[in-house]
Amino acid sequence: MPQPSPQTMGQQFGRRSWAEPWKIKMVEPIRLISRPEREQAIAQAGYNTFLLRSEDVYIDLLTDSGTSAMSDRQWAGIMLGDEAYAGSRNFYHLEEAVQSHYGYKYMVPTHQGRGAEHLISQALIKPGHYIPGNMYFTTTRLHQELAGGTFVDVIIDEAHDPGSPHPFKGNIDLDKLEALIKRVGADNIPYVSLAGTVNMAGGQPLSMANVRALRDLCDRHGIRIYLDATRMAENAFFIQEREEGYAEQPIADILKEFCSYTDGAWMSAKKDHLVNIGGWLAVNDEDLFNQARNMVVVYEGLHTYGGMAGRDMEALAIGISEAVQDDHIRARVGQVRYLGELLTDWGIPIVQPVGGHAIFLDAKSIYAHISQDRFPAQTLAAELYLDSGVRSMERGVVSAGRDPETGDHRYPALELVRLTIPRRVYTQAHMDVVAEAVKEVFDNRTQTRGLKLVYEPKYLRFFQARFEQIA
Ligand SMILES: Cc1ncc(COP(=O)(O)O)c(C=O)c1O
């Protein structure tokens, strides 16, 4: 029998192969524990992948948050930490990096993204306020609710359809926003909560044209725009790739132009910025800055460290300049896309188009026989771990939580499992192993019955909820 001639990955997909713009200098061994050990581990974790010990995980795609590999330059920066309580030189490097790459005037450091979300929500939201945004994010919405506000989703309808090929599924629907302004009044909208590459929609970008039109609308009504810039550098890559007029512009310039249409941003630096911990809030309004700078000393730490060590701020300042390099982002998104191309080619339903940081499996469609109150996505994440030791996470009814008014589950249209790719950590061979694991679970889908919720905490239940298998 003639053997098929081997092909590189690029050849298989009819394009030239690409490679990461780095080489590996240090490795961390990982190992796959046996199937009986995995069965025990996931049962002990209450079928919640957040409750697994990382030593029991083979390939860890739980999150891209704080899991990136730092560069040799960032590690060198760690050695330059100035651990003075006040006025650390690393703070000034960080401030300069944020100002020059994002263009905002003032910056307050925080320990991570939710620290910054807390500051901006407490500073701007009053009870009875409405905060429109392009789909909710778990911690962002909770901080808005804790401040007395109500989040209102004004993302375009296509974002709720996993099969829609819209190139900018993260866009704001300006008609929905205008209708909200008419209904509740601009005075009751402290700001629009805008997010780059919308996490809960599958890492979907929004366009420059959309943010420009949003700016016009908000200016007409005197409403501010604050940006969740957590994965905005990745969003800039999609603008470069898909939006007319941006193909020749560097990602760094696109990022800065985008931010210029907003009044400030909060950041979980654990994503785009290639560090294991860190965050910031940056704004143009001096009064808001003074308010946030005052609050940060109560909740995070002094305004020149905000919960980070000096060395963390140095690694972060260096990470910001690495994060906006075109070849880095092209390889990063390219790796995510590679995994997506394999699964798509095999007919496995995933959110399309493939987004920036993760592949989102459409659990509702894969487990069409499991009703949403039996947690299809939670079940799929557990099954994937059982099959292969690959850790993913639920982004469906468990993450959506309960309606604060009625106490019922919120049933989102999207019931997804997120396979999140850490930056600069795994190779193409790891992606192959993951793809085959997903296929195995997909092929055995009819044998799975779902889960029963046996414990849930009050806040952000997806982190700590426990489940049992339905017999
Ligand atoms: C879009 C988005 N916003 C905010 C956050 C919160 O950031 P952190 O986890 O650093 O508190 C995250 C992280 O999970 C995120 O993905």
Short mmCIF file of C-alpha atoms and ligand atoms in Angstrom, two decimals:
data_model
loop_
_atom_site.label_atom_id
_atom_site.label_comp_id
_atom_site.label_asym_id
_atom_site.label_seq_id
_atom_site.Cartn_x
_atom_site.Cartn_y
_atom_site.Cartn_z
CA MET A 1 0.00 0.00 0.00
CA PRO A 2 1.46 3.42 -0.92
CA GLN A 3 1.85 5.64 2.14
CA PRO A 4 0.50 9.23 1.87
CA SER A 5 3.43 11.64 1.69
CA PRO A 6 3.83 13.62 4.92
CA GLN A 7 2.82 17.27 4.82
CA THR A 8 3.68 20.19 7.04
CA MET A 9 0.80 21.90 8.79
CA GLY A 10 0.89 24.82 6.38
CA GLN A 11 0.70 22.47 3.42
CA GLN A 12 -2.28 20.66 4.94
CA PHE A 13 -4.15 23.94 5.09
CA GLY A 14 -2.92 25.23 1.72
CA ARG A 15 -0.72 28.03 3.07
CA ARG A 16 2.89 28.65 4.12
CA SER A 17 3.73 27.46 7.64
CA TRP A 18 4.47 30.02 10.29
CA ALA A 19 6.54 29.65 13.46
CA GLU A 20 6.65 31.38 16.81
CA PRO A 21 9.00 34.40 17.05
CA TRP A 22 10.89 32.89 20.03
CA LYS A 23 12.85 29.84 21.11
CA ILE A 24 12.49 27.95 24.38
CA LYS A 25 15.13 28.52 27.07
CA MET A 26 13.59 26.83 30.10
CA VAL A 27 11.01 24.05 30.41
CA GLU A 28 8.54 22.89 33.07
CA PRO A 29 7.88 19.12 32.97
CA ILE A 30 4.24 18.00 32.76
CA ARG A 31 2.76 14.52 32.97
CA LEU A 32 -0.47 12.71 32.24
CA ILE A 33 -1.83 10.77 35.22
CA SER A 34 -3.76 7.53 34.59
CA ARG A 35 -7.49 7.34 33.77
CA PRO A 36 -8.43 5.94 37.25
CA GLU A 37 -6.43 8.77 38.85
CA ARG A 38 -8.24 11.32 36.67
CA GLU A 39 -11.62 9.82 37.62
CA GLN A 40 -10.75 10.22 41.28
CA ALA A 41 -9.38 13.74 40.81
CA ILE A 42 -12.43 15.12 38.96
CA ALA A 43 -14.88 13.49 41.40
CA GLN A 44 -12.95 15.03 44.31
CA ALA A 45 -13.10 18.37 42.48
CA GLY A 46 -16.90 18.14 42.30
CA TYR A 47 -16.68 17.99 38.47
CA ASN A 48 -15.45 21.57 38.48
CA THR A 49 -12.15 22.02 36.63
CA PHE A 50 -11.35 25.07 38.81
CA LEU A 51 -11.14 22.73 41.81
CA LEU A 52 -8.56 20.37 40.28
CA ARG A 53 -4.97 20.47 41.49
CA SER A 54 -2.77 21.64 38.63
CA GLU A 55 -0.45 18.67 39.20
CA ASP A 56 -3.32 16.44 38.08
CA VAL A 57 -3.63 18.35 34.80
CA TYR A 58 -1.69 17.45 31.64
CA ILE A 59 -2.35 20.36 29.25
CA ASP A 60 -3.81 23.32 31.09
CA LEU A 61 -6.19 25.39 28.97
CA LEU A 62 -8.26 26.64 31.90
CA THR A 63 -7.32 30.24 31.22
CA ASP A 64 -4.85 32.56 29.54
CA SER A 65 -4.87 34.67 32.70
CA GLY A 66 -1.49 34.87 34.41
CA THR A 67 -0.37 31.69 32.64
CA SER A 68 1.83 33.20 29.92
CA ALA A 69 5.57 32.56 29.66
CA MET A 70 7.62 35.67 30.37
CA SER A 71 10.53 36.58 28.10
CA ASP A 72 14.20 36.68 29.14
CA ARG A 73 13.88 40.47 29.19
CA GLN A 74 10.94 40.32 31.58
CA TRP A 75 12.82 37.93 33.87
CA ALA A 76 15.78 40.31 33.76
CA GLY A 77 13.31 43.06 34.76
CA ILE A 78 12.32 41.00 37.81
CA MET A 79 15.90 41.40 39.05
CA LEU A 80 15.58 45.17 38.72
CA GLY A 81 12.70 45.39 41.19
CA ASP A 82 12.84 48.53 43.33
CA GLU A 83 10.89 47.44 46.40
CA ALA A 84 10.64 50.88 48.01
CA TYR A 85 7.22 51.30 49.60
CA ALA A 86 6.72 54.62 47.85
CA GLY A 87 7.92 56.01 44.53
CA SER A 88 9.47 52.81 43.14
CA ARG A 89 11.27 53.45 39.86
CA ASN A 90 9.38 50.49 38.36
CA PHE A 91 6.11 52.38 38.88
CA TYR A 92 7.37 55.21 36.68
CA HIS A 93 8.42 52.72 33.98
CA LEU A 94 4.95 51.21 34.10
CA GLU A 95 3.24 54.60 34.02
CA GLU A 96 5.32 55.57 30.99
CA ALA A 97 4.53 52.29 29.19
CA VAL A 98 0.77 52.70 29.73
CA GLN A 99 0.80 56.36 28.70
CA SER A 100 2.82 55.78 25.55
CA HIS A 101 1.02 52.64 24.32
CA TYR A 102 -2.56 53.38 25.43
CA GLY A 103 -2.43 57.17 25.36
CA TYR A 104 -4.30 57.87 28.62
CA LYS A 105 -3.06 60.63 30.91
CA TYR A 106 -3.22 59.07 34.36
CA MET A 107 -2.60 55.52 35.63
CA VAL A 108 -3.35 53.77 38.93
CA PRO A 109 -1.78 50.31 39.42
CA THR A 110 -3.87 47.44 40.85
CA HIS A 111 -3.12 43.84 41.80
CA GLN A 112 -5.14 42.53 38.81
CA GLY A 113 -8.11 43.42 36.61
CA ARG A 114 -10.87 43.07 39.19
CA GLY A 115 -9.07 45.52 41.49
CA ALA A 116 -9.37 48.13 38.74
CA GLU A 117 -12.99 47.12 38.05
CA HIS A 118 -13.75 47.68 41.71
CA LEU A 119 -12.24 51.19 41.67
CA ILE A 120 -14.02 52.41 38.53
CA SER A 121 -17.37 50.86 39.50
CA GLN A 122 -17.31 52.39 42.99
CA ALA A 123 -16.17 55.76 41.66
CA LEU A 124 -18.76 56.15 38.88
CA ILE A 125 -21.82 53.97 39.55
CA LYS A 126 -24.66 55.03 41.84
CA PRO A 127 -27.64 52.87 42.84
CA GLY A 128 -30.20 52.87 40.02
CA HIS A 129 -27.63 53.41 37.26
CA TYR A 130 -27.55 51.35 34.05
CA ILE A 131 -24.28 50.28 32.49
CA PRO A 132 -24.57 49.22 28.85
CA GLY A 133 -21.84 47.02 27.40
CA ASN A 134 -20.89 44.57 24.68
CA MET A 135 -21.84 41.41 26.58
CA TYR A 136 -21.22 40.88 30.27
CA PHE A 137 -18.01 39.64 31.82
CA THR A 138 -18.33 37.82 35.16
CA THR A 139 -16.18 39.99 37.45
CA THR A 140 -16.96 43.22 35.59
CA ARG A 141 -20.73 42.80 35.93
CA LEU A 142 -20.48 41.74 39.56
CA HIS A 143 -18.55 44.90 40.48
CA GLN A 144 -21.13 46.98 38.60
CA GLU A 145 -23.95 45.23 40.49
CA LEU A 146 -22.18 45.56 43.85
CA ALA A 147 -21.99 49.32 43.21
CA GLY A 148 -25.79 49.37 42.71
CA GLY A 149 -25.87 49.33 38.90
CA THR A 150 -27.61 47.11 36.37
CA PHE A 151 -25.66 45.81 33.39
CA VAL A 152 -27.50 45.96 30.03
CA ASP A 153 -26.20 43.92 27.10
CA VAL A 154 -26.14 46.02 23.91
CA ILE A 155 -23.92 43.80 21.77
CA ILE A 156 -25.07 43.00 18.21
CA ASP A 157 -27.36 39.96 17.89
CA GLU A 158 -24.78 38.02 15.86
CA ALA A 159 -22.64 37.71 19.00
CA HIS A 160 -25.21 35.34 20.49
CA ASP A 161 -25.10 33.05 17.47
CA PRO A 162 -22.08 30.70 17.56
CA GLY A 163 -22.36 30.03 13.81
CA SER A 164 -22.55 33.63 12.58
CA PRO A 165 -19.43 34.49 10.52
CA HIS A 166 -19.67 38.26 11.27
CA PRO A 167 -16.07 39.60 11.34
CA PHE A 168 -16.74 41.94 14.30
CA LYS A 169 -19.16 40.09 16.56
CA GLY A 170 -18.00 42.23 19.50
CA ASN A 171 -19.59 45.39 18.04
CA ILE A 172 -22.05 47.48 20.00
CA ASP A 173 -25.55 47.67 18.51
CA LEU A 174 -25.99 51.45 18.45
CA ASP A 175 -29.78 51.17 18.05
CA LYS A 176 -30.01 49.08 21.22
CA LEU A 177 -27.86 51.64 23.03
CA GLU A 178 -29.93 54.55 21.77
CA ALA A 179 -33.13 52.80 22.85
CA LEU A 180 -31.69 52.34 26.35
CA ILE A 181 -30.68 56.02 26.52
CA LYS A 182 -34.23 56.97 25.52
CA ARG A 183 -35.74 54.60 28.09
CA VAL A 184 -33.64 55.42 31.19
CA GLY A 185 -32.10 58.80 30.30
CA ALA A 186 -28.42 59.64 29.70
CA ASP A 187 -28.09 60.89 33.30
CA ASN A 188 -28.61 57.34 34.54
CA ILE A 189 -25.84 55.92 32.37
CA PRO A 190 -22.47 56.69 33.98
CA TYR A 191 -20.50 55.12 31.13
CA VAL A 192 -20.52 52.53 28.39
CA SER A 193 -18.57 49.44 29.45
CA LEU A 194 -16.75 48.44 26.29
CA ALA A 195 -14.58 45.32 26.00
CA GLY A 196 -11.98 44.38 23.39
CA THR A 197 -12.16 40.80 21.95
CA VAL A 198 -15.28 39.97 23.93
CA ASN A 199 -14.42 37.02 26.15
CA MET A 200 -17.92 35.62 26.73
CA ALA A 201 -18.80 35.87 23.01
CA GLY A 202 -15.82 33.69 22.04
CA GLY A 203 -13.01 36.24 21.94
CA GLN A 204 -14.74 38.29 19.24
CA PRO A 205 -13.35 41.70 18.22
CA LEU A 206 -15.05 45.03 17.61
CA SER A 207 -14.17 47.35 14.77
CA MET A 208 -12.66 50.81 14.70
CA ALA A 209 -15.70 52.03 12.76
CA ASN A 210 -17.92 50.82 15.59
CA VAL A 211 -15.99 52.59 18.36
CA ARG A 212 -15.87 55.78 16.27
CA ALA A 213 -19.65 55.72 15.80
CA LEU A 214 -20.07 54.92 19.48
CA ARG A 215 -17.96 57.97 20.37
CA ASP A 216 -20.22 60.17 18.24
CA LEU A 217 -23.37 58.81 19.85
CA CYS A 218 -21.96 59.14 23.36
CA ASP A 219 -20.75 62.69 22.70
CA ARG A 220 -24.26 63.66 21.64
CA HIS A 221 -25.59 62.42 24.99
CA GLY A 222 -22.65 63.34 27.23
CA ILE A 223 -21.88 59.70 28.13
CA ARG A 224 -18.35 58.48 28.79
CA ILE A 225 -16.78 55.29 27.41
CA TYR A 226 -14.49 53.10 29.50
CA LEU A 227 -12.71 50.18 27.92
CA ASP A 228 -11.88 46.75 29.29
CA ALA A 229 -8.48 46.67 27.55
CA THR A 230 -7.58 43.20 28.82
CA ARG A 231 -7.22 41.73 25.31
CA MET A 232 -7.32 44.96 23.29
CA ALA A 233 -3.92 44.34 21.64
CA GLU A 234 -5.38 41.11 20.23
CA ASN A 235 -8.43 43.07 19.08
CA ALA A 236 -6.08 45.44 17.23
CA PHE A 237 -4.72 42.46 15.29
CA PHE A 238 -8.22 41.64 13.98
CA ILE A 239 -8.72 45.27 12.93
CA GLN A 240 -5.42 45.11 11.03
CA GLU A 241 -6.50 41.89 9.37
CA ARG A 242 -10.16 42.62 8.63
CA GLU A 243 -10.90 46.34 8.52
CA GLU A 244 -10.32 48.43 5.44
CA GLY A 245 -7.47 50.92 5.74
CA TYR A 246 -5.59 49.18 8.56
CA ALA A 247 -3.64 46.40 6.77
CA GLU A 248 -0.42 48.41 6.67
CA GLN A 249 -0.70 49.93 10.14
CA PRO A 250 1.28 48.47 13.06
CA ILE A 251 -0.79 46.92 15.85
CA ALA A 252 0.69 49.43 18.32
CA ASP A 253 -0.75 52.34 16.28
CA ILE A 254 -4.16 50.68 15.88
CA LEU A 255 -4.33 50.08 19.63
CA LYS A 256 -3.56 53.71 20.39
CA GLU A 257 -6.07 55.03 17.88
CA PHE A 258 -8.79 52.77 19.32
CA CYS A 259 -8.09 53.97 22.86
CA SER A 260 -8.23 57.60 21.70
CA TYR A 261 -12.02 57.18 21.22
CA THR A 262 -12.44 56.16 24.87
CA ASP A 263 -12.11 58.05 28.16
CA GLY A 264 -10.03 55.46 29.96
CA ALA A 265 -9.54 51.75 30.49
CA TRP A 266 -9.10 49.03 33.05
CA MET A 267 -6.71 46.20 32.48
CA SER A 268 -6.07 42.68 33.61
CA ALA A 269 -2.39 42.66 32.68
CA LYS A 270 -2.37 38.89 33.20
CA LYS A 271 -3.53 38.46 29.60
CA ASP A 272 -2.17 40.66 26.76
CA HIS A 273 0.71 41.91 28.89
CA LEU A 274 2.41 38.55 29.36
CA VAL A 275 2.79 38.68 33.15
CA ASN A 276 1.62 36.38 35.91
CA ILE A 277 0.04 39.14 38.01
CA GLY A 278 -0.89 42.79 37.61
CA GLY A 279 -3.42 45.32 36.42
CA TRP A 280 -4.17 49.00 36.12
CA LEU A 281 -6.80 51.67 35.67
CA ALA A 282 -5.97 54.56 33.34
CA VAL A 283 -8.13 57.62 32.70
CA ASN A 284 -8.01 61.09 31.18
CA ASP A 285 -10.25 62.77 33.78
CA GLU A 286 -8.13 64.24 36.57
CA ASP A 287 -10.94 64.21 39.17
CA LEU A 288 -11.67 60.55 38.52
CA PHE A 289 -7.96 59.80 38.71
CA ASN A 290 -7.69 61.53 42.09
CA GLN A 291 -10.68 59.59 43.35
CA ALA A 292 -9.26 56.24 42.15
CA ARG A 293 -5.81 57.09 43.46
CA ASN A 294 -7.32 57.75 46.84
CA MET A 295 -9.42 54.57 46.86
CA VAL A 296 -6.50 52.37 45.77
CA VAL A 297 -4.72 52.99 49.08
CA VAL A 298 -7.75 51.56 50.91
CA TYR A 299 -8.23 48.42 48.82
CA GLU A 300 -5.01 47.58 46.96
CA GLY A 301 -1.89 49.34 48.27
CA LEU A 302 -0.13 52.67 47.88
CA HIS A 303 -0.78 54.47 44.57
CA THR A 304 2.75 53.70 43.36
CA TYR A 305 2.39 49.91 43.64
CA GLY A 306 -1.34 49.07 43.95
CA GLY A 307 -0.80 45.50 45.18
CA MET A 308 2.14 44.63 42.93
CA ALA A 309 5.77 44.22 43.93
CA GLY A 310 8.23 46.57 42.22
CA ARG A 311 9.59 43.63 40.21
CA ASP A 312 6.06 42.78 38.99
CA MET A 313 5.65 46.34 37.70
CA GLU A 314 8.99 46.12 35.83
CA ALA A 315 8.05 42.81 34.16
CA LEU A 316 4.69 44.36 33.28
CA ALA A 317 6.23 47.52 31.78
CA ILE A 318 8.43 45.33 29.55
CA GLY A 319 5.49 43.01 28.75
CA ILE A 320 3.44 45.95 27.44
CA SER A 321 5.97 46.70 24.73
CA GLU A 322 6.27 42.99 23.80
CA ALA A 323 2.48 42.61 23.71
CA VAL A 324 2.01 45.08 20.86
CA GLN A 325 4.59 43.55 18.51
CA ASP A 326 2.99 42.37 15.29
CA ASP A 327 4.93 39.11 14.96
CA HIS A 328 4.05 38.12 18.54
CA ILE A 329 0.31 38.62 18.08
CA ARG A 330 0.25 37.01 14.67
CA ALA A 331 1.85 33.84 16.09
CA ARG A 332 -0.36 33.93 19.20
CA VAL A 333 -3.63 34.22 17.31
CA GLY A 334 -2.23 31.87 14.66
CA GLN A 335 -1.83 29.10 17.23
CA VAL A 336 -5.41 29.52 18.45
CA ARG A 337 -6.56 29.47 14.84
CA TYR A 338 -4.59 26.31 14.08
CA LEU A 339 -6.51 24.42 16.76
CA GLY A 340 -9.76 25.92 15.48
CA GLU A 341 -9.02 24.88 11.89
CA LEU A 342 -8.50 21.26 12.93
CA LEU A 343 -11.76 21.10 14.90
CA THR A 344 -13.72 22.90 12.19
CA ASP A 345 -12.35 20.53 9.55
CA TRP A 346 -13.54 17.57 11.65
CA GLY A 347 -17.07 18.97 11.91
CA ILE A 348 -16.92 19.78 15.63
CA PRO A 349 -19.14 22.80 16.44
CA ILE A 350 -17.12 25.73 17.75
CA VAL A 351 -17.80 29.46 17.87
CA GLN A 352 -16.97 30.97 14.48
CA PRO A 353 -14.97 32.88 13.45
CA VAL A 354 -12.18 31.70 15.76
CA GLY A 355 -11.41 34.48 18.24
CA GLY A 356 -8.20 35.75 19.76
CA HIS A 357 -7.41 33.80 22.90
CA ALA A 358 -9.41 30.58 22.89
CA ILE A 359 -11.49 28.00 21.10
CA PHE A 360 -15.05 27.86 22.37
CA LEU A 361 -16.78 24.50 21.94
CA ASP A 362 -20.51 24.79 21.38
CA ALA A 363 -21.66 22.47 24.17
CA LYS A 364 -25.35 23.18 23.49
CA SER A 365 -24.98 21.70 20.05
CA ILE A 366 -22.54 18.89 20.99
CA TYR A 367 -24.76 17.73 23.87
CA ALA A 368 -28.08 18.59 22.25
CA HIS A 369 -29.66 15.82 24.39
CA ILE A 370 -28.65 17.46 27.70
CA SER A 371 -30.92 20.31 28.86
CA GLN A 372 -29.25 23.52 30.05
CA ASP A 373 -30.26 22.87 33.67
CA ARG A 374 -28.04 19.77 33.51
CA PHE A 375 -25.06 21.95 32.63
CA PRO A 376 -23.88 20.72 29.21
CA ALA A 377 -20.75 22.87 29.14
CA GLN A 378 -19.74 21.94 32.71
CA THR A 379 -20.24 18.31 31.70
CA LEU A 380 -18.16 18.66 28.54
CA ALA A 381 -15.25 20.26 30.43
CA ALA A 382 -15.30 17.34 32.92
CA GLU A 383 -15.44 14.75 30.11
CA LEU A 384 -12.52 16.34 28.32
CA TYR A 385 -10.43 16.15 31.47
CA LEU A 386 -11.44 12.52 32.02
CA ASP A 387 -10.44 11.59 28.48
CA SER A 388 -7.08 13.31 28.26
CA GLY A 389 -6.11 15.36 31.32
CA VAL A 390 -6.79 18.54 29.29
CA ARG A 391 -8.28 21.24 31.50
CA SER A 392 -10.82 23.69 30.03
CA MET A 393 -13.60 25.75 31.62
CA GLU A 394 -17.32 26.27 31.45
CA ARG A 395 -18.74 29.46 29.93
CA GLY A 396 -22.48 28.89 30.07
CA VAL A 397 -25.26 28.72 32.63
CA VAL A 398 -22.90 28.19 35.58
CA SER A 399 -20.78 31.24 34.69
CA ALA A 400 -23.89 33.33 34.04
CA GLY A 401 -24.97 32.87 37.69
CA ARG A 402 -28.36 33.74 39.12
CA ASP A 403 -30.58 36.74 38.47
CA PRO A 404 -30.25 38.94 41.60
CA GLU A 405 -34.00 39.78 41.45
CA THR A 406 -35.57 36.35 40.88
CA GLY A 407 -32.82 34.04 42.14
CA ASP A 408 -33.25 31.80 39.08
CA HIS A 409 -30.41 30.58 36.88
CA ARG A 410 -29.64 32.98 34.04
CA TYR A 411 -29.82 30.92 30.85
CA PRO A 412 -27.43 32.48 28.31
CA ALA A 413 -27.86 31.76 24.60
CA LEU A 414 -24.24 30.61 24.51
CA GLU A 415 -23.39 27.41 26.39
CA LEU A 416 -19.68 27.04 25.73
CA VAL A 417 -16.50 25.31 26.86
CA ARG A 418 -13.43 27.48 26.61
CA LEU A 419 -10.08 26.01 25.61
CA THR A 420 -7.90 28.98 26.44
CA ILE A 421 -4.39 29.07 25.06
CA PRO A 422 -1.73 30.60 27.32
CA ARG A 423 0.71 32.83 25.44
CA ARG A 424 4.13 31.42 24.48
CA VAL A 425 3.60 28.23 26.53
CA TYR A 426 2.46 25.28 24.40
CA THR A 427 3.62 23.90 21.05
CA GLN A 428 1.78 22.72 17.98
CA ALA A 429 2.15 19.13 19.23
CA HIS A 430 0.17 20.08 22.34
CA MET A 431 -2.54 21.52 20.10
CA ASP A 432 -2.68 18.21 18.19
CA VAL A 433 -3.16 16.27 21.43
CA VAL A 434 -5.94 18.66 22.49
CA ALA A 435 -7.68 18.41 19.11
CA GLU A 436 -7.67 14.62 19.24
CA ALA A 437 -9.04 14.68 22.80
CA VAL A 438 -11.92 16.94 21.77
CA LYS A 439 -12.67 14.64 18.86
CA GLU A 440 -12.75 11.58 21.11
CA VAL A 441 -15.21 13.23 23.51
CA PHE A 442 -17.28 14.51 20.59
CA ASP A 443 -17.45 11.02 19.05
CA ASN A 444 -18.70 9.58 22.38
CA ARG A 445 -21.16 12.43 23.04
CA THR A 446 -24.36 10.40 23.17
CA GLN A 447 -23.17 8.42 26.22
CA THR A 448 -23.04 11.46 28.48
CA ARG A 449 -25.93 12.46 30.77
CA GLY A 450 -25.09 15.73 32.46
CA LEU A 451 -24.49 16.96 36.00
CA LYS A 452 -26.47 17.94 39.08
CA LEU A 453 -25.51 21.08 41.06
CA VAL A 454 -24.89 20.20 44.72
CA TYR A 455 -23.18 23.35 46.06
CA GLU A 456 -22.80 26.94 44.93
CA PRO A 457 -21.26 29.99 46.63
CA LYS A 458 -22.94 33.40 46.59
CA TYR A 459 -20.54 35.21 44.24
CA LEU A 460 -18.97 34.04 40.93
CA ARG A 461 -20.22 30.51 41.51
CA PHE A 462 -18.35 28.96 38.58
CA PHE A 463 -15.08 29.14 40.53
CA GLN A 464 -16.25 27.00 43.46
CA ALA A 465 -19.53 25.24 42.61
CA ARG A 466 -19.66 21.44 43.02
CA PHE A 467 -21.55 18.88 40.95
CA GLU A 468 -22.36 15.17 40.86
CA GLN A 469 -22.77 12.97 37.79
CA ILE A 470 -26.37 12.09 36.87
CA ALA A 471 -26.57 8.29 36.92
C1 LIG B 1 -12.36 40.44 29.79
C2 LIG B 1 -11.88 40.38 31.20
N1 LIG B 1 -12.08 41.41 32.02
C3 LIG B 1 -11.68 41.40 33.29
C4 LIG B 1 -11.06 40.29 33.84
C5 LIG B 1 -10.71 40.29 35.31
O1 LIG B 1 -9.34 40.35 35.48
P1 LIG B 1 -8.57 39.58 36.66
O2 LIG B 1 -8.80 38.12 36.49
O3 LIG B 1 -7.14 39.98 36.44
O4 LIG B 1 -9.10 40.10 37.95
C6 LIG B 1 -10.81 39.20 33.03
C7 LIG B 1 -10.12 38.02 33.58
O5 LIG B 1 -10.54 36.95 33.75
C8 LIG B 1 -11.25 39.22 31.68
O6 LIG B 1 -11.07 38.17 30.86
#
